[in-house]
Amino acid sequence: MNDTQEALLTAALDYVERGMALTWFKYGQKFPVHKDWNTPAKVITTPDAARARWGNGQLWNIGLVHGLSPIKTCSLDVDQVDLACALLAEFGIDLNAWRVGVPCVQGNPANFRLEYRQPAGLDLPLVSLKWPD
């Protein structure tokens, strides 16, 4: 297993230990295309299943299936880090401080996605902030 495969396996094991449901997709792609990827039968929620998928010598990206996690999860998807930092700073929020100790998905250094557990009793809706160019 190479370093990238080892890092992906470690991340997948961390995610399932936190109670997150996972799917897989081709390395370098952004979303799954296999049939029924977002069904209970196809999501990965145990360390054994994660080892079988990410420890098999193949290179797979990790996807989080929010709606099928044993715990409710949500994410903060930041597409332009510099602009998001500047915008949130106007409200006294330090985006870099939010990243500390939080599972973070980052392929391109210009963006990232932070993964969170939703507060008990809440079902947070999708909210998008689209900033003009």
JSON list of C-alpha atoms in Angstrom, two decimals:
[
{"chain": "A", "resi": 1, "resn": "MET", "atom": "CA", "xyz": [0.00, 0.00, 0.00]},
{"chain": "A", "resi": 2, "resn": "ASN", "atom": "CA", "xyz": [1.44, 3.42, -0.92]},
{"chain": "A", "resi": 3, "resn": "ASP", "atom": "CA", "xyz": [1.34, 6.57, 1.25]},
{"chain": "A", "resi": 4, "resn": "THR", "atom": "CA", "xyz": [-1.82, 7.93, -0.41]},
{"chain": "A", "resi": 5, "resn": "GLN", "atom": "CA", "xyz": [-3.68, 4.65, 0.06]},
{"chain": "A", "resi": 6, "resn": "GLU", "atom": "CA", "xyz": [-2.53, 4.49, 3.67]},
{"chain": "A", "resi": 7, "resn": "ALA", "atom": "CA", "xyz": [-3.71, 8.08, 4.31]},
{"chain": "A", "resi": 8, "resn": "LEU", "atom": "CA", "xyz": [-7.12, 7.34, 2.76]},
{"chain": "A", "resi": 9, "resn": "LEU", "atom": "CA", "xyz": [-7.53, 4.19, 4.84]},
{"chain": "A", "resi": 10, "resn": "THR", "atom": "CA", "xyz": [-6.59, 6.10, 8.01]},
{"chain": "A", "resi": 11, "resn": "ALA", "atom": "CA", "xyz": [-9.10, 8.85, 7.16]},
{"chain": "A", "resi": 12, "resn": "ALA", "atom": "CA", "xyz": [-11.88, 6.34, 6.37]},
{"chain": "A", "resi": 13, "resn": "LEU", "atom": "CA", "xyz": [-11.30, 4.55, 9.68]},
{"chain": "A", "resi": 14, "resn": "ASP", "atom": "CA", "xyz": [-11.38, 7.88, 11.53]},
{"chain": "A", "resi": 15, "resn": "TYR", "atom": "CA", "xyz": [-14.66, 8.85, 9.84]},
{"chain": "A", "resi": 16, "resn": "VAL", "atom": "CA", "xyz": [-16.46, 5.58, 10.65]},
{"chain": "A", "resi": 17, "resn": "GLU", "atom": "CA", "xyz": [-15.16, 5.72, 14.23]},
{"chain": "A", "resi": 18, "resn": "ARG", "atom": "CA", "xyz": [-16.84, 9.15, 14.46]},
{"chain": "A", "resi": 19, "resn": "GLY", "atom": "CA", "xyz": [-20.13, 7.58, 13.27]},
{"chain": "A", "resi": 20, "resn": "MET", "atom": "CA", "xyz": [-20.06, 8.78, 9.66]},
{"chain": "A", "resi": 21, "resn": "ALA", "atom": "CA", "xyz": [-21.44, 6.80, 6.70]},
{"chain": "A", "resi": 22, "resn": "LEU", "atom": "CA", "xyz": [-19.07, 6.61, 3.73]},
{"chain": "A", "resi": 23, "resn": "THR", "atom": "CA", "xyz": [-19.13, 5.88, 0.04]},
{"chain": "A", "resi": 24, "resn": "TRP", "atom": "CA", "xyz": [-16.31, 5.61, -2.47]},
{"chain": "A", "resi": 25, "resn": "PHE", "atom": "CA", "xyz": [-15.54, 6.95, -5.90]},
{"chain": "A", "resi": 26, "resn": "LYS", "atom": "CA", "xyz": [-12.69, 7.10, -8.37]},
{"chain": "A", "resi": 27, "resn": "TYR", "atom": "CA", "xyz": [-9.61, 8.86, -7.09]},
{"chain": "A", "resi": 28, "resn": "GLY", "atom": "CA", "xyz": [-9.47, 12.35, -8.59]},
{"chain": "A", "resi": 29, "resn": "GLN", "atom": "CA", "xyz": [-13.23, 12.53, -9.13]},
{"chain": "A", "resi": 30, "resn": "LYS", "atom": "CA", "xyz": [-15.63, 14.57, -6.99]},
{"chain": "A", "resi": 31, "resn": "PHE", "atom": "CA", "xyz": [-18.65, 12.31, -6.62]},
{"chain": "A", "resi": 32, "resn": "PRO", "atom": "CA", "xyz": [-19.72, 8.65, -6.79]},
{"chain": "A", "resi": 33, "resn": "VAL", "atom": "CA", "xyz": [-21.29, 7.20, -9.92]},
{"chain": "A", "resi": 34, "resn": "HIS", "atom": "CA", "xyz": [-21.81, 3.58, -8.87]},
{"chain": "A", "resi": 35, "resn": "LYS", "atom": "CA", "xyz": [-25.38, 2.33, -8.61]},
{"chain": "A", "resi": 36, "resn": "ASP", "atom": "CA", "xyz": [-27.18, 2.80, -5.30]},
{"chain": "A", "resi": 37, "resn": "TRP", "atom": "CA", "xyz": [-24.21, 4.60, -3.69]},
{"chain": "A", "resi": 38, "resn": "ASN", "atom": "CA", "xyz": [-26.57, 6.45, -1.34]},
{"chain": "A", "resi": 39, "resn": "THR", "atom": "CA", "xyz": [-28.55, 3.47, -0.06]},
{"chain": "A", "resi": 40, "resn": "PRO", "atom": "CA", "xyz": [-28.18, 1.76, 3.33]},
{"chain": "A", "resi": 41, "resn": "ALA", "atom": "CA", "xyz": [-26.93, -1.41, 1.64]},
{"chain": "A", "resi": 42, "resn": "LYS", "atom": "CA", "xyz": [-24.02, 0.39, -0.05]},
{"chain": "A", "resi": 43, "resn": "VAL", "atom": "CA", "xyz": [-22.74, 2.80, 2.61]},
{"chain": "A", "resi": 44, "resn": "ILE", "atom": "CA", "xyz": [-19.76, 1.92, 4.77]},
{"chain": "A", "resi": 45, "resn": "THR", "atom": "CA", "xyz": [-20.23, 2.35, 8.51]},
{"chain": "A", "resi": 46, "resn": "THR", "atom": "CA", "xyz": [-17.83, -0.14, 10.13]},
{"chain": "A", "resi": 47, "resn": "PRO", "atom": "CA", "xyz": [-14.04, -0.38, 10.42]},
{"chain": "A", "resi": 48, "resn": "ASP", "atom": "CA", "xyz": [-14.07, -3.82, 8.74]},
{"chain": "A", "resi": 49, "resn": "ALA", "atom": "CA", "xyz": [-15.99, -2.49, 5.74]},
{"chain": "A", "resi": 50, "resn": "ALA", "atom": "CA", "xyz": [-13.65, 0.54, 5.55]},
{"chain": "A", "resi": 51, "resn": "ARG", "atom": "CA", "xyz": [-10.58, -1.74, 5.60]},
{"chain": "A", "resi": 52, "resn": "ALA", "atom": "CA", "xyz": [-12.11, -3.91, 2.88]},
{"chain": "A", "resi": 53, "resn": "ARG", "atom": "CA", "xyz": [-12.67, -0.88, 0.61]},
{"chain": "A", "resi": 54, "resn": "TRP", "atom": "CA", "xyz": [-9.62, 1.34, 1.32]},
{"chain": "A", "resi": 55, "resn": "GLY", "atom": "CA", "xyz": [-7.15, -1.33, 2.41]},
{"chain": "A", "resi": 56, "resn": "ASN", "atom": "CA", "xyz": [-7.43, -3.43, -0.76]},
{"chain": "A", "resi": 57, "resn": "GLY", "atom": "CA", "xyz": [-4.59, -1.79, -2.71]},
{"chain": "A", "resi": 58, "resn": "GLN", "atom": "CA", "xyz": [-6.91, 0.27, -4.94]},
{"chain": "A", "resi": 59, "resn": "LEU", "atom": "CA", "xyz": [-7.10, 4.04, -4.83]},
{"chain": "A", "resi": 60, "resn": "TRP", "atom": "CA", "xyz": [-10.57, 5.39, -3.94]},
{"chain": "A", "resi": 61, "resn": "ASN", "atom": "CA", "xyz": [-11.73, 8.82, -2.81]},
{"chain": "A", "resi": 62, "resn": "ILE", "atom": "CA", "xyz": [-13.93, 9.02, 0.28]},
{"chain": "A", "resi": 63, "resn": "GLY", "atom": "CA", "xyz": [-17.44, 10.45, 0.19]},
{"chain": "A", "resi": 64, "resn": "LEU", "atom": "CA", "xyz": [-19.61, 11.19, 3.21]},
{"chain": "A", "resi": 65, "resn": "VAL", "atom": "CA", "xyz": [-23.29, 10.24, 2.95]},
{"chain": "A", "resi": 66, "resn": "HIS", "atom": "CA", "xyz": [-24.86, 12.70, 5.40]},
{"chain": "A", "resi": 67, "resn": "GLY", "atom": "CA", "xyz": [-28.39, 11.31, 5.29]},
{"chain": "A", "resi": 68, "resn": "LEU", "atom": "CA", "xyz": [-27.37, 7.74, 6.12]},
{"chain": "A", "resi": 69, "resn": "SER", "atom": "CA", "xyz": [-24.85, 8.32, 8.88]},
{"chain": "A", "resi": 70, "resn": "PRO", "atom": "CA", "xyz": [-25.71, 6.70, 12.22]},
{"chain": "A", "resi": 71, "resn": "ILE", "atom": "CA", "xyz": [-25.27, 10.23, 13.58]},
{"chain": "A", "resi": 72, "resn": "LYS", "atom": "CA", "xyz": [-26.51, 13.31, 11.73]},
{"chain": "A", "resi": 73, "resn": "THR", "atom": "CA", "xyz": [-23.71, 15.11, 9.96]},
{"chain": "A", "resi": 74, "resn": "CYS", "atom": "CA", "xyz": [-23.33, 18.29, 7.94]},
{"chain": "A", "resi": 75, "resn": "SER", "atom": "CA", "xyz": [-20.49, 20.07, 6.19]},
{"chain": "A", "resi": 76, "resn": "LEU", "atom": "CA", "xyz": [-19.14, 23.50, 5.46]},
{"chain": "A", "resi": 77, "resn": "ASP", "atom": "CA", "xyz": [-17.93, 23.60, 1.86]},
{"chain": "A", "resi": 78, "resn": "VAL", "atom": "CA", "xyz": [-15.53, 26.47, 1.22]},
{"chain": "A", "resi": 79, "resn": "ASP", "atom": "CA", "xyz": [-14.77, 26.95, -2.46]},
{"chain": "A", "resi": 80, "resn": "GLN", "atom": "CA", "xyz": [-12.58, 30.06, -2.21]},
{"chain": "A", "resi": 81, "resn": "VAL", "atom": "CA", "xyz": [-10.66, 30.07, 1.06]},
{"chain": "A", "resi": 82, "resn": "ASP", "atom": "CA", "xyz": [-9.24, 33.59, 0.83]},
{"chain": "A", "resi": 83, "resn": "LEU", "atom": "CA", "xyz": [-12.64, 35.16, 0.11]},
{"chain": "A", "resi": 84, "resn": "ALA", "atom": "CA", "xyz": [-14.41, 33.08, 2.76]},
{"chain": "A", "resi": 85, "resn": "CYS", "atom": "CA", "xyz": [-11.79, 34.06, 5.38]},
{"chain": "A", "resi": 86, "resn": "ALA", "atom": "CA", "xyz": [-12.25, 37.74, 4.51]},
{"chain": "A", "resi": 87, "resn": "LEU", "atom": "CA", "xyz": [-16.05, 37.54, 4.59]},
{"chain": "A", "resi": 88, "resn": "LEU", "atom": "CA", "xyz": [-16.26, 35.64, 7.88]},
{"chain": "A", "resi": 89, "resn": "ALA", "atom": "CA", "xyz": [-13.68, 37.96, 9.47]},
{"chain": "A", "resi": 90, "resn": "GLU", "atom": "CA", "xyz": [-16.18, 40.79, 8.94]},
{"chain": "A", "resi": 91, "resn": "PHE", "atom": "CA", "xyz": [-18.41, 38.93, 11.43]},
{"chain": "A", "resi": 92, "resn": "GLY", "atom": "CA", "xyz": [-15.57, 38.18, 13.86]},
{"chain": "A", "resi": 93, "resn": "ILE", "atom": "CA", "xyz": [-15.23, 34.56, 12.74]},
{"chain": "A", "resi": 94, "resn": "ASP", "atom": "CA", "xyz": [-11.79, 33.03, 12.21]},
{"chain": "A", "resi": 95, "resn": "LEU", "atom": "CA", "xyz": [-12.26, 30.34, 9.57]},
{"chain": "A", "resi": 96, "resn": "ASN", "atom": "CA", "xyz": [-8.80, 28.87, 10.20]},
{"chain": "A", "resi": 97, "resn": "ALA", "atom": "CA", "xyz": [-9.68, 28.39, 13.89]},
{"chain": "A", "resi": 98, "resn": "TRP", "atom": "CA", "xyz": [-12.76, 26.41, 12.82]},
{"chain": "A", "resi": 99, "resn": "ARG", "atom": "CA", "xyz": [-10.49, 23.92, 11.04]},
{"chain": "A", "resi": 100, "resn": "VAL", "atom": "CA", "xyz": [-8.61, 22.88, 14.19]},
{"chain": "A", "resi": 101, "resn": "GLY", "atom": "CA", "xyz": [-9.55, 19.34, 15.24]},
{"chain": "A", "resi": 102, "resn": "VAL", "atom": "CA", "xyz": [-12.30, 19.02, 12.62]},
{"chain": "A", "resi": 103, "resn": "PRO", "atom": "CA", "xyz": [-12.28, 16.39, 9.85]},
{"chain": "A", "resi": 104, "resn": "CYS", "atom": "CA", "xyz": [-11.28, 18.32, 6.74]},
{"chain": "A", "resi": 105, "resn": "VAL", "atom": "CA", "xyz": [-11.47, 17.18, 3.13]},
{"chain": "A", "resi": 106, "resn": "GLN", "atom": "CA", "xyz": [-9.03, 19.02, 0.92]},
{"chain": "A", "resi": 107, "resn": "GLY", "atom": "CA", "xyz": [-7.77, 18.05, -2.51]},
{"chain": "A", "resi": 108, "resn": "ASN", "atom": "CA", "xyz": [-7.26, 21.42, -4.13]},
{"chain": "A", "resi": 109, "resn": "PRO", "atom": "CA", "xyz": [-5.48, 23.90, -1.80]},
{"chain": "A", "resi": 110, "resn": "ALA", "atom": "CA", "xyz": [-7.91, 26.62, -2.95]},
{"chain": "A", "resi": 111, "resn": "ASN", "atom": "CA", "xyz": [-10.87, 24.94, -1.23]},
{"chain": "A", "resi": 112, "resn": "PHE", "atom": "CA", "xyz": [-11.89, 22.52, 1.51]},
{"chain": "A", "resi": 113, "resn": "ARG", "atom": "CA", "xyz": [-14.87, 20.95, 3.25]},
{"chain": "A", "resi": 114, "resn": "LEU", "atom": "CA", "xyz": [-15.22, 20.68, 7.02]},
{"chain": "A", "resi": 115, "resn": "GLU", "atom": "CA", "xyz": [-17.32, 17.82, 8.37]},
{"chain": "A", "resi": 116, "resn": "TYR", "atom": "CA", "xyz": [-19.37, 18.23, 11.54]},
{"chain": "A", "resi": 117, "resn": "ARG", "atom": "CA", "xyz": [-21.80, 16.34, 13.74]},
{"chain": "A", "resi": 118, "resn": "GLN", "atom": "CA", "xyz": [-25.16, 18.13, 13.88]},
{"chain": "A", "resi": 119, "resn": "PRO", "atom": "CA", "xyz": [-26.41, 19.17, 17.31]},
{"chain": "A", "resi": 120, "resn": "ALA", "atom": "CA", "xyz": [-28.84, 16.66, 18.82]},
{"chain": "A", "resi": 121, "resn": "GLY", "atom": "CA", "xyz": [-32.44, 17.21, 17.80]},
{"chain": "A", "resi": 122, "resn": "LEU", "atom": "CA", "xyz": [-31.64, 19.34, 14.75]},
{"chain": "A", "resi": 123, "resn": "ASP", "atom": "CA", "xyz": [-31.96, 18.55, 11.07]},
{"chain": "A", "resi": 124, "resn": "LEU", "atom": "CA", "xyz": [-30.06, 21.38, 9.42]},
{"chain": "A", "resi": 125, "resn": "PRO", "atom": "CA", "xyz": [-31.16, 22.41, 5.92]},
{"chain": "A", "resi": 126, "resn": "LEU", "atom": "CA", "xyz": [-28.87, 23.10, 2.98]},
{"chain": "A", "resi": 127, "resn": "VAL", "atom": "CA", "xyz": [-27.87, 26.77, 2.97]},
{"chain": "A", "resi": 128, "resn": "SER", "atom": "CA", "xyz": [-25.73, 28.28, 0.23]},
{"chain": "A", "resi": 129, "resn": "LEU", "atom": "CA", "xyz": [-23.93, 31.57, 0.19]},
{"chain": "A", "resi": 130, "resn": "LYS", "atom": "CA", "xyz": [-22.98, 32.44, -3.37]},
{"chain": "A", "resi": 131, "resn": "TRP", "atom": "CA", "xyz": [-20.76, 35.45, -3.59]},
{"chain": "A", "resi": 132, "resn": "PRO", "atom": "CA", "xyz": [-20.66, 37.37, -6.87]},
{"chain": "A", "resi": 133, "resn": "ASP", "atom": "CA", "xyz": [-17.42, 37.16, -8.87]}
]
